[in-house]
JSON list of C-alpha atoms in Angstrom, two decimals:
[
{"chain": "A", "resi": 1, "resn": "UNK", "atom": "CA", "xyz": [63.40, 68.49, 32.77]},
{"chain": "A", "resi": 2, "resn": "UNK", "atom": "CA", "xyz": [65.85, 71.69, 32.18]},
{"chain": "A", "resi": 3, "resn": "UNK", "atom": "CA", "xyz": [65.14, 75.08, 34.28]},
{"chain": "A", "resi": 4, "resn": "UNK", "atom": "CA", "xyz": [66.47, 77.75, 31.64]},
{"chain": "A", "resi": 5, "resn": "UNK", "atom": "CA", "xyz": [65.37, 80.82, 33.41]},
{"chain": "A", "resi": 6, "resn": "UNK", "atom": "CA", "xyz": [65.28, 81.95, 37.01]},
{"chain": "A", "resi": 7, "resn": "UNK", "atom": "CA", "xyz": [63.32, 84.80, 38.52]},
{"chain": "A", "resi": 8, "resn": "UNK", "atom": "CA", "xyz": [63.88, 85.25, 42.74]},
{"chain": "A", "resi": 9, "resn": "UNK", "atom": "CA", "xyz": [62.31, 81.41, 43.36]},
{"chain": "A", "resi": 10, "resn": "UNK", "atom": "CA", "xyz": [60.40, 81.52, 40.23]},
{"chain": "A", "resi": 11, "resn": "UNK", "atom": "CA", "xyz": [61.79, 79.50, 36.99]},
{"chain": "A", "resi": 12, "resn": "UNK", "atom": "CA", "xyz": [60.42, 78.60, 33.73]},
{"chain": "A", "resi": 13, "resn": "UNK", "atom": "CA", "xyz": [61.08, 74.52, 33.35]},
{"chain": "A", "resi": 14, "resn": "UNK", "atom": "CA", "xyz": [61.44, 73.31, 30.18]},
{"chain": "A", "resi": 15, "resn": "UNK", "atom": "CA", "xyz": [59.35, 70.05, 29.60]},
{"chain": "A", "resi": 16, "resn": "UNK", "atom": "CA", "xyz": [60.94, 68.03, 26.91]},
{"chain": "A", "resi": 17, "resn": "UNK", "atom": "CA", "xyz": [58.70, 65.14, 26.72]},
{"chain": "A", "resi": 18, "resn": "UNK", "atom": "CA", "xyz": [55.49, 63.67, 26.02]},
{"chain": "A", "resi": 19, "resn": "UNK", "atom": "CA", "xyz": [55.97, 62.04, 29.59]},
{"chain": "A", "resi": 20, "resn": "UNK", "atom": "CA", "xyz": [56.56, 65.08, 31.61]},
{"chain": "A", "resi": 21, "resn": "UNK", "atom": "CA", "xyz": [54.27, 67.70, 28.84]},
{"chain": "A", "resi": 22, "resn": "UNK", "atom": "CA", "xyz": [50.94, 64.54, 30.39]},
{"chain": "A", "resi": 23, "resn": "UNK", "atom": "CA", "xyz": [52.61, 64.83, 33.58]},
{"chain": "A", "resi": 24, "resn": "UNK", "atom": "CA", "xyz": [52.25, 68.45, 33.56]},
{"chain": "A", "resi": 25, "resn": "UNK", "atom": "CA", "xyz": [48.11, 67.95, 31.72]},
{"chain": "A", "resi": 26, "resn": "UNK", "atom": "CA", "xyz": [47.91, 65.84, 35.03]},
{"chain": "A", "resi": 27, "resn": "UNK", "atom": "CA", "xyz": [48.34, 68.00, 37.54]},
{"chain": "A", "resi": 28, "resn": "UNK", "atom": "CA", "xyz": [47.08, 70.85, 36.18]},
{"chain": "A", "resi": 29, "resn": "UNK", "atom": "CA", "xyz": [43.50, 68.82, 35.33]},
{"chain": "A", "resi": 30, "resn": "UNK", "atom": "CA", "xyz": [43.79, 67.70, 39.39]},
{"chain": "A", "resi": 31, "resn": "UNK", "atom": "CA", "xyz": [43.73, 72.03, 40.42]},
{"chain": "A", "resi": 32, "resn": "UNK", "atom": "CA", "xyz": [41.39, 72.94, 38.13]},
{"chain": "A", "resi": 33, "resn": "UNK", "atom": "CA", "xyz": [38.99, 70.34, 39.09]},
{"chain": "A", "resi": 34, "resn": "UNK", "atom": "CA", "xyz": [39.36, 72.18, 42.44]},
{"chain": "A", "resi": 35, "resn": "UNK", "atom": "CA", "xyz": [39.83, 75.43, 41.68]},
{"chain": "A", "resi": 36, "resn": "UNK", "atom": "CA", "xyz": [38.95, 75.86, 38.79]},
{"chain": "A", "resi": 37, "resn": "UNK", "atom": "CA", "xyz": [36.03, 73.76, 37.21]},
{"chain": "A", "resi": 38, "resn": "UNK", "atom": "CA", "xyz": [34.31, 75.94, 34.96]},
{"chain": "A", "resi": 39, "resn": "UNK", "atom": "CA", "xyz": [38.14, 74.74, 32.90]},
{"chain": "A", "resi": 40, "resn": "UNK", "atom": "CA", "xyz": [38.73, 71.59, 33.80]},
{"chain": "A", "resi": 41, "resn": "UNK", "atom": "CA", "xyz": [36.91, 69.97, 31.08]},
{"chain": "A", "resi": 42, "resn": "UNK", "atom": "CA", "xyz": [38.16, 71.80, 28.08]},
{"chain": "A", "resi": 43, "resn": "UNK", "atom": "CA", "xyz": [42.46, 71.49, 29.47]},
{"chain": "A", "resi": 44, "resn": "UNK", "atom": "CA", "xyz": [42.92, 68.07, 27.85]},
{"chain": "A", "resi": 45, "resn": "UNK", "atom": "CA", "xyz": [41.16, 69.00, 24.39]},
{"chain": "A", "resi": 46, "resn": "UNK", "atom": "CA", "xyz": [43.57, 72.03, 23.94]},
{"chain": "A", "resi": 47, "resn": "UNK", "atom": "CA", "xyz": [46.35, 70.44, 25.58]},
{"chain": "A", "resi": 48, "resn": "UNK", "atom": "CA", "xyz": [45.87, 67.87, 22.90]},
{"chain": "A", "resi": 49, "resn": "UNK", "atom": "CA", "xyz": [45.33, 70.30, 19.79]},
{"chain": "A", "resi": 50, "resn": "UNK", "atom": "CA", "xyz": [48.66, 71.98, 20.49]},
{"chain": "A", "resi": 51, "resn": "UNK", "atom": "CA", "xyz": [50.10, 69.48, 20.95]},
{"chain": "A", "resi": 52, "resn": "UNK", "atom": "CA", "xyz": [49.05, 67.80, 17.24]},
{"chain": "A", "resi": 53, "resn": "UNK", "atom": "CA", "xyz": [51.14, 71.18, 16.28]},
{"chain": "A", "resi": 54, "resn": "UNK", "atom": "CA", "xyz": [54.25, 70.50, 17.94]},
{"chain": "A", "resi": 55, "resn": "UNK", "atom": "CA", "xyz": [57.43, 69.34, 17.02]},
{"chain": "A", "resi": 56, "resn": "UNK", "atom": "CA", "xyz": [59.44, 68.51, 20.80]},
{"chain": "A", "resi": 57, "resn": "UNK", "atom": "CA", "xyz": [62.98, 68.17, 18.97]},
{"chain": "A", "resi": 58, "resn": "UNK", "atom": "CA", "xyz": [62.44, 72.34, 17.70]},
{"chain": "A", "resi": 59, "resn": "UNK", "atom": "CA", "xyz": [59.70, 73.42, 19.58]},
{"chain": "A", "resi": 60, "resn": "UNK", "atom": "CA", "xyz": [59.48, 74.11, 23.23]},
{"chain": "A", "resi": 61, "resn": "UNK", "atom": "CA", "xyz": [56.62, 73.98, 26.39]},
{"chain": "A", "resi": 62, "resn": "UNK", "atom": "CA", "xyz": [57.96, 75.47, 29.27]},
{"chain": "A", "resi": 63, "resn": "UNK", "atom": "CA", "xyz": [56.09, 76.47, 32.71]},
{"chain": "A", "resi": 64, "resn": "UNK", "atom": "CA", "xyz": [56.60, 78.49, 35.83]},
{"chain": "A", "resi": 65, "resn": "UNK", "atom": "CA", "xyz": [58.02, 76.83, 38.64]},
{"chain": "A", "resi": 66, "resn": "UNK", "atom": "CA", "xyz": [57.77, 78.44, 41.62]},
{"chain": "A", "resi": 67, "resn": "UNK", "atom": "CA", "xyz": [59.51, 77.36, 44.64]},
{"chain": "A", "resi": 68, "resn": "UNK", "atom": "CA", "xyz": [59.77, 73.86, 43.44]},
{"chain": "A", "resi": 69, "resn": "UNK", "atom": "CA", "xyz": [55.97, 73.98, 42.69]},
{"chain": "A", "resi": 70, "resn": "UNK", "atom": "CA", "xyz": [54.59, 74.01, 39.56]},
{"chain": "A", "resi": 71, "resn": "UNK", "atom": "CA", "xyz": [52.14, 76.36, 38.45]},
{"chain": "A", "resi": 72, "resn": "UNK", "atom": "CA", "xyz": [49.58, 76.94, 35.67]},
{"chain": "A", "resi": 73, "resn": "UNK", "atom": "CA", "xyz": [51.12, 79.89, 33.08]},
{"chain": "A", "resi": 74, "resn": "UNK", "atom": "CA", "xyz": [52.90, 77.70, 30.08]},
{"chain": "A", "resi": 75, "resn": "UNK", "atom": "CA", "xyz": [54.70, 79.02, 27.64]},
{"chain": "A", "resi": 76, "resn": "UNK", "atom": "CA", "xyz": [54.70, 77.44, 24.36]},
{"chain": "A", "resi": 77, "resn": "UNK", "atom": "CA", "xyz": [57.11, 78.09, 21.41]},
{"chain": "A", "resi": 78, "resn": "UNK", "atom": "CA", "xyz": [56.60, 76.81, 17.57]},
{"chain": "A", "resi": 79, "resn": "UNK", "atom": "CA", "xyz": [57.68, 77.35, 14.33]},
{"chain": "A", "resi": 80, "resn": "UNK", "atom": "CA", "xyz": [59.56, 80.74, 16.56]},
{"chain": "A", "resi": 81, "resn": "UNK", "atom": "CA", "xyz": [57.16, 82.19, 17.90]},
{"chain": "A", "resi": 82, "resn": "UNK", "atom": "CA", "xyz": [56.06, 82.39, 21.53]},
{"chain": "A", "resi": 83, "resn": "UNK", "atom": "CA", "xyz": [52.14, 81.84, 23.20]},
{"chain": "A", "resi": 84, "resn": "UNK", "atom": "CA", "xyz": [51.41, 82.73, 26.54]},
{"chain": "A", "resi": 85, "resn": "UNK", "atom": "CA", "xyz": [48.34, 80.15, 28.10]},
{"chain": "A", "resi": 86, "resn": "UNK", "atom": "CA", "xyz": [47.17, 81.17, 31.78]},
{"chain": "A", "resi": 87, "resn": "UNK", "atom": "CA", "xyz": [44.42, 81.26, 33.61]},
{"chain": "A", "resi": 88, "resn": "UNK", "atom": "CA", "xyz": [42.18, 84.37, 34.42]},
{"chain": "A", "resi": 89, "resn": "UNK", "atom": "CA", "xyz": [40.67, 84.91, 37.40]},
{"chain": "A", "resi": 90, "resn": "UNK", "atom": "CA", "xyz": [38.62, 87.84, 36.89]},
{"chain": "A", "resi": 91, "resn": "UNK", "atom": "CA", "xyz": [37.46, 85.93, 33.58]},
{"chain": "A", "resi": 92, "resn": "UNK", "atom": "CA", "xyz": [37.62, 82.23, 34.61]},
{"chain": "A", "resi": 93, "resn": "UNK", "atom": "CA", "xyz": [38.96, 80.98, 31.63]},
{"chain": "A", "resi": 94, "resn": "UNK", "atom": "CA", "xyz": [41.95, 79.86, 29.62]},
{"chain": "A", "resi": 95, "resn": "UNK", "atom": "CA", "xyz": [43.78, 83.43, 27.84]},
{"chain": "A", "resi": 96, "resn": "UNK", "atom": "CA", "xyz": [45.80, 82.46, 25.46]},
{"chain": "A", "resi": 97, "resn": "UNK", "atom": "CA", "xyz": [48.44, 85.36, 24.33]},
{"chain": "A", "resi": 98, "resn": "UNK", "atom": "CA", "xyz": [51.10, 86.32, 22.14]},
{"chain": "A", "resi": 99, "resn": "UNK", "atom": "CA", "xyz": [54.19, 86.57, 23.26]},
{"chain": "A", "resi": 100, "resn": "UNK", "atom": "CA", "xyz": [54.19, 87.09, 26.77]},
{"chain": "A", "resi": 101, "resn": "UNK", "atom": "CA", "xyz": [51.85, 87.02, 29.73]},
{"chain": "A", "resi": 102, "resn": "UNK", "atom": "CA", "xyz": [51.06, 90.86, 29.01]},
{"chain": "A", "resi": 103, "resn": "UNK", "atom": "CA", "xyz": [51.42, 89.76, 25.59]},
{"chain": "A", "resi": 104, "resn": "UNK", "atom": "CA", "xyz": [47.86, 90.03, 22.99]},
{"chain": "A", "resi": 105, "resn": "UNK", "atom": "CA", "xyz": [45.02, 88.19, 24.24]},
{"chain": "A", "resi": 106, "resn": "UNK", "atom": "CA", "xyz": [44.16, 85.94, 20.72]},
{"chain": "A", "resi": 107, "resn": "UNK", "atom": "CA", "xyz": [41.93, 83.77, 22.64]},
{"chain": "A", "resi": 108, "resn": "UNK", "atom": "CA", "xyz": [40.28, 82.47, 25.85]},
{"chain": "A", "resi": 109, "resn": "UNK", "atom": "CA", "xyz": [39.21, 79.60, 26.68]},
{"chain": "A", "resi": 110, "resn": "UNK", "atom": "CA", "xyz": [36.88, 77.58, 28.68]},
{"chain": "A", "resi": 111, "resn": "UNK", "atom": "CA", "xyz": [34.48, 74.34, 28.89]},
{"chain": "A", "resi": 112, "resn": "UNK", "atom": "CA", "xyz": [31.54, 75.99, 26.84]},
{"chain": "A", "resi": 113, "resn": "UNK", "atom": "CA", "xyz": [34.20, 76.52, 23.85]},
{"chain": "A", "resi": 114, "resn": "UNK", "atom": "CA", "xyz": [33.69, 74.20, 21.15]},
{"chain": "A", "resi": 115, "resn": "UNK", "atom": "CA", "xyz": [35.69, 71.96, 19.31]},
{"chain": "A", "resi": 116, "resn": "UNK", "atom": "CA", "xyz": [36.13, 73.64, 16.57]},
{"chain": "A", "resi": 117, "resn": "UNK", "atom": "CA", "xyz": [37.10, 77.28, 17.98]},
{"chain": "A", "resi": 118, "resn": "UNK", "atom": "CA", "xyz": [40.00, 74.56, 19.94]},
{"chain": "A", "resi": 119, "resn": "UNK", "atom": "CA", "xyz": [41.33, 73.35, 17.15]},
{"chain": "A", "resi": 120, "resn": "UNK", "atom": "CA", "xyz": [41.18, 77.04, 14.67]},
{"chain": "A", "resi": 121, "resn": "UNK", "atom": "CA", "xyz": [42.95, 78.58, 17.02]},
{"chain": "A", "resi": 122, "resn": "UNK", "atom": "CA", "xyz": [45.66, 75.47, 17.52]},
{"chain": "A", "resi": 123, "resn": "UNK", "atom": "CA", "xyz": [45.79, 75.43, 13.53]},
{"chain": "A", "resi": 124, "resn": "UNK", "atom": "CA", "xyz": [46.58, 79.10, 13.39]},
{"chain": "A", "resi": 125, "resn": "UNK", "atom": "CA", "xyz": [49.45, 78.59, 16.10]}
]
């Protein structure tokens, strides 16, 4: 794993292999089961749909690391376009935004999001 940026105790870690991504997703699901059960069941289908679009030789997956602990924010760069996946504490959903945390909201997901909607959003990345 490599670190790409540093912001006062917060680093973005580039996940370069499927094993690293699998480990991150496993951790996020475990934490969601305790703290955000309304999105725990959607994480794996969402991850699978996005990963089907990834070419790890050219695309990027980056995650926040804060004081040595991985956070739940994830950036995915596909075909040169960057997207952010983050948990929205107000809505209790996973938000997909264009670019950054402050980017335009493209979609939100929770356990009730239909699989077809996940596939549609992933295809638009």
